[in-house]
Amino acid sequence: MLSIILCLLLAYLIGSIPSGLIIGKTFYHTDIREHGSKNLGGTNTFRTLGVKAGIVVTSMDILKGTLATTLPLLLDTDIHLLLAGVFAVIGHMFPVFAGFRGGKAVATSAGVVLGTHPILFLILVVVFFISLYLSKYVSLSSMIAAVASLTYALFFANEDKPLLIVLAVFVVFIFYKHRANIKRIKNKTEPKITWL
């Protein structure tokens, strides 16, 4: 029981690493929570600090989820890899190291999928960029990719109950964290990208 608690706590702490805050303050002397959407995720990093910082932060946030899925194996703990991933995503959304003001669950959730179902991860990357090309909305594309992940699981992996449950949880997380974006999309005030 102690090893399970330790594993989930470590997963949460890994997820809590505030990539955007670290990169922003260390290399740009900027707290991205004071700019743009005031969010710690990759999208706000792109908008606030530029492409290089955005790529680094997004990659770090993805890898947090992937690393968390390896903890049950590294610690020889009898829990599902996806459960550790869920705790990393919770840490990313509500990081103890950043006053519980974190990201919107997208990149770290994607990292969990990468660590457990890499083919699905690649499919979702394609879905995300097709949606982004058509809509120009990062937030909408993130939500569409989340729904696509659950749709894929329902049709092609419905015997994998843990995957179905966790992807459903991720969809709820992502839509919850994008409440303001949904309102702005409806009001046509959500920022669009200009580079694709």
CSV table of C-alpha atoms in Angstrom, one decimal:
chain,number,residue,atom,x,y,z
A,1,MET,CA,0.0,0.0,0.0
A,2,LEU,CA,2.8,2.4,0.8
A,3,SER,CA,4.5,1.8,-2.5
A,4,ILE,CA,1.2,2.6,-4.3
A,5,ILE,CA,0.8,5.9,-2.3
A,6,LEU,CA,4.5,6.8,-3.1
A,7,CYS,CA,4.0,6.0,-6.8
A,8,LEU,CA,0.9,8.2,-7.1
A,9,LEU,CA,2.4,11.0,-5.1
A,10,LEU,CA,5.5,11.0,-7.3
A,11,ALA,CA,3.3,11.1,-10.4
A,12,TYR,CA,1.5,14.1,-9.0
A,13,LEU,CA,4.7,15.8,-8.2
A,14,ILE,CA,6.1,15.2,-11.6
A,15,GLY,CA,3.0,16.6,-13.1
A,16,SER,CA,3.3,19.6,-10.8
A,17,ILE,CA,6.6,20.7,-12.3
A,18,PRO,CA,5.6,24.1,-13.8
A,19,SER,CA,7.5,23.9,-17.1
A,20,GLY,CA,6.1,27.2,-18.4
A,21,LEU,CA,7.0,29.0,-15.2
A,22,ILE,CA,10.5,27.5,-15.1
A,23,ILE,CA,11.4,28.3,-18.7
A,24,GLY,CA,9.8,31.8,-18.5
A,25,LYS,CA,11.5,32.9,-15.4
A,26,THR,CA,14.9,31.2,-16.0
A,27,PHE,CA,15.4,32.3,-19.6
A,28,TYR,CA,13.0,35.2,-20.2
A,29,HIS,CA,12.7,36.7,-16.8
A,30,THR,CA,8.9,36.5,-17.3
A,31,ASP,CA,6.1,35.0,-15.3
A,32,ILE,CA,3.7,33.8,-18.1
A,33,ARG,CA,0.9,33.8,-15.5
A,34,GLU,CA,1.0,37.5,-15.8
A,35,HIS,CA,0.5,37.6,-19.6
A,36,GLY,CA,-1.9,36.4,-22.2
A,37,SER,CA,-4.4,33.8,-20.9
A,38,LYS,CA,-2.4,33.7,-17.6
A,39,ASN,CA,-2.1,30.0,-18.1
A,40,LEU,CA,1.0,27.9,-17.5
A,41,GLY,CA,0.6,25.7,-20.6
A,42,GLY,CA,2.3,25.5,-23.9
A,43,THR,CA,-0.2,27.7,-25.8
A,44,ASN,CA,0.3,30.7,-23.6
A,45,THR,CA,4.0,30.1,-23.7
A,46,PHE,CA,4.0,30.2,-27.5
A,47,ARG,CA,2.0,33.5,-27.4
A,48,THR,CA,4.0,35.1,-24.6
A,49,LEU,CA,7.6,33.9,-25.1
A,50,GLY,CA,7.7,32.7,-28.7
A,51,VAL,CA,8.1,29.5,-30.7
A,52,LYS,CA,11.3,28.1,-29.2
A,53,ALA,CA,10.0,28.5,-25.6
A,54,GLY,CA,6.6,27.1,-26.6
A,55,ILE,CA,8.1,24.0,-28.2
A,56,VAL,CA,10.3,23.4,-25.1
A,57,VAL,CA,7.4,23.8,-22.6
A,58,THR,CA,5.0,21.7,-24.6
A,59,SER,CA,7.6,19.0,-24.9
A,60,MET,CA,8.3,19.1,-21.2
A,61,ASP,CA,4.6,18.9,-20.4
A,62,ILE,CA,4.1,15.9,-22.7
A,63,LEU,CA,7.1,14.1,-21.2
A,64,LYS,CA,5.8,14.7,-17.6
A,65,GLY,CA,2.8,12.5,-18.6
A,66,THR,CA,5.0,9.9,-20.3
A,67,LEU,CA,7.4,9.7,-17.4
A,68,ALA,CA,4.6,9.2,-14.9
A,69,THR,CA,3.4,6.2,-16.8
A,70,THR,CA,6.8,4.5,-16.2
A,71,LEU,CA,6.7,4.9,-12.4
A,72,PRO,CA,4.7,1.8,-11.7
A,73,LEU,CA,7.3,-0.2,-13.6
A,74,LEU,CA,10.3,1.6,-12.1
A,75,LEU,CA,8.9,1.2,-8.6
A,76,ASP,CA,7.6,-2.3,-9.2
A,77,THR,CA,4.2,-1.1,-8.0
A,78,ASP,CA,1.0,-3.1,-8.8
A,79,ILE,CA,-1.1,-0.3,-10.2
A,80,HIS,CA,-2.1,0.5,-13.8
A,81,LEU,CA,0.2,2.8,-15.7
A,82,LEU,CA,-2.7,4.9,-16.7
A,83,LEU,CA,-3.6,5.6,-13.1
A,84,ALA,CA,-0.2,7.1,-12.5
A,85,GLY,CA,-0.7,9.2,-15.6
A,86,VAL,CA,-4.0,10.6,-14.3
A,87,PHE,CA,-2.2,11.8,-11.2
A,88,ALA,CA,0.4,13.5,-13.3
A,89,VAL,CA,-2.4,15.3,-15.2
A,90,ILE,CA,-4.0,16.4,-12.0
A,91,GLY,CA,-0.6,17.7,-10.9
A,92,HIS,CA,-0.2,19.6,-14.2
A,93,MET,CA,-3.6,21.3,-13.7
A,94,PHE,CA,-3.2,22.0,-10.0
A,95,PRO,CA,0.6,22.1,-9.4
A,96,VAL,CA,1.7,22.3,-5.8
A,97,PHE,CA,4.9,24.1,-7.0
A,98,ALA,CA,2.9,26.9,-8.6
A,99,GLY,CA,0.1,27.8,-6.3
A,100,PHE,CA,-2.2,25.2,-7.8
A,101,ARG,CA,-2.5,27.4,-11.0
A,102,GLY,CA,-1.5,25.1,-13.8
A,103,GLY,CA,-2.2,24.2,-17.4
A,104,LYS,CA,-5.2,22.9,-19.2
A,105,ALA,CA,-4.4,19.1,-19.2
A,106,VAL,CA,-3.8,18.7,-22.9
A,107,ALA,CA,-0.1,18.2,-23.3
A,108,THR,CA,0.3,16.0,-20.2
A,109,SER,CA,-2.7,13.9,-21.1
A,110,ALA,CA,-1.1,13.5,-24.5
A,111,GLY,CA,2.1,12.4,-22.8
A,112,VAL,CA,0.2,9.7,-20.9
A,113,VAL,CA,-1.3,8.4,-24.1
A,114,LEU,CA,2.3,8.5,-25.7
A,115,GLY,CA,3.6,6.4,-22.8
A,116,THR,CA,0.9,3.8,-23.0
A,117,HIS,CA,-0.6,3.9,-26.6
A,118,PRO,CA,1.9,5.5,-28.9
A,119,ILE,CA,0.0,4.8,-32.1
A,120,LEU,CA,-3.1,6.5,-30.7
A,121,PHE,CA,-0.8,9.5,-29.7
A,122,LEU,CA,0.3,9.8,-33.4
A,123,ILE,CA,-3.3,9.6,-34.6
A,124,LEU,CA,-4.3,12.4,-32.2
A,125,VAL,CA,-1.4,14.6,-33.3
A,126,VAL,CA,-2.7,14.3,-36.9
A,127,VAL,CA,-6.2,15.0,-35.8
A,128,PHE,CA,-5.1,18.1,-33.8
A,129,PHE,CA,-3.1,19.6,-36.7
A,130,ILE,CA,-5.9,19.0,-39.2
A,131,SER,CA,-8.4,20.6,-36.9
A,132,LEU,CA,-5.9,23.5,-36.2
A,133,TYR,CA,-5.4,24.0,-40.0
A,134,LEU,CA,-9.2,24.2,-40.6
A,135,SER,CA,-10.2,26.2,-37.5
A,136,LYS,CA,-7.1,28.1,-36.4
A,137,TYR,CA,-8.2,27.6,-32.8
A,138,VAL,CA,-5.7,25.8,-30.6
A,139,SER,CA,-8.3,25.3,-27.8
A,140,LEU,CA,-10.9,23.8,-30.2
A,141,SER,CA,-8.4,21.6,-31.8
A,142,SER,CA,-7.3,20.3,-28.3
A,143,MET,CA,-10.9,19.5,-27.4
A,144,ILE,CA,-11.5,17.8,-30.8
A,145,ALA,CA,-8.4,15.7,-30.3
A,146,ALA,CA,-9.6,14.7,-26.8
A,147,VAL,CA,-13.0,13.6,-28.1
A,148,ALA,CA,-11.3,11.8,-31.0
A,149,SER,CA,-9.2,9.8,-28.5
A,150,LEU,CA,-12.3,8.6,-26.7
A,151,THR,CA,-14.1,7.9,-30.0
A,152,TYR,CA,-11.1,5.8,-31.1
A,153,ALA,CA,-11.1,3.8,-27.8
A,154,LEU,CA,-14.9,3.2,-28.1
A,155,PHE,CA,-14.6,1.8,-31.6
A,156,PHE,CA,-11.2,0.1,-31.7
A,157,ALA,CA,-10.2,-0.6,-28.1
A,158,ASN,CA,-13.5,-1.0,-26.2
A,159,GLU,CA,-12.2,-4.1,-24.4
A,160,ASP,CA,-9.6,-1.9,-22.8
A,161,LYS,CA,-11.7,-0.6,-19.9
A,162,PRO,CA,-8.9,1.3,-18.1
A,163,LEU,CA,-8.1,3.2,-21.3
A,164,LEU,CA,-11.8,4.0,-21.9
A,165,ILE,CA,-12.2,5.3,-18.4
A,166,VAL,CA,-9.0,7.3,-18.3
A,167,LEU,CA,-9.7,8.9,-21.7
A,168,ALA,CA,-13.2,9.8,-20.6
A,169,VAL,CA,-11.7,11.4,-17.5
A,170,PHE,CA,-9.2,13.4,-19.7
A,171,VAL,CA,-12.0,14.6,-21.8
A,172,VAL,CA,-13.8,15.9,-18.7
A,173,PHE,CA,-10.6,17.5,-17.5
A,174,ILE,CA,-9.9,19.2,-20.8
A,175,PHE,CA,-13.4,20.5,-21.4
A,176,TYR,CA,-13.6,21.8,-17.8
A,177,LYS,CA,-10.3,23.7,-18.1
A,178,HIS,CA,-11.4,25.1,-21.5
A,179,ARG,CA,-14.7,26.6,-20.2
A,180,ALA,CA,-13.6,30.2,-20.9
A,181,ASN,CA,-12.3,29.2,-24.3
A,182,ILE,CA,-15.6,27.7,-25.2
A,183,LYS,CA,-17.4,30.9,-24.3
A,184,ARG,CA,-14.9,32.9,-26.4
A,185,ILE,CA,-15.3,30.6,-29.4
A,186,LYS,CA,-19.1,31.1,-29.2
A,187,ASN,CA,-18.6,34.9,-28.9
A,188,LYS,CA,-16.0,34.8,-31.7
A,189,THR,CA,-13.4,36.4,-29.5
A,190,GLU,CA,-11.1,33.4,-29.1
A,191,PRO,CA,-7.6,34.2,-30.6
A,192,LYS,CA,-6.7,32.4,-33.8
A,193,ILE,CA,-3.3,31.3,-34.9
A,194,THR,CA,-1.8,33.0,-37.9
A,195,TRP,CA,1.1,30.6,-38.7
A,196,LEU,CA,-0.8,27.7,-40.2
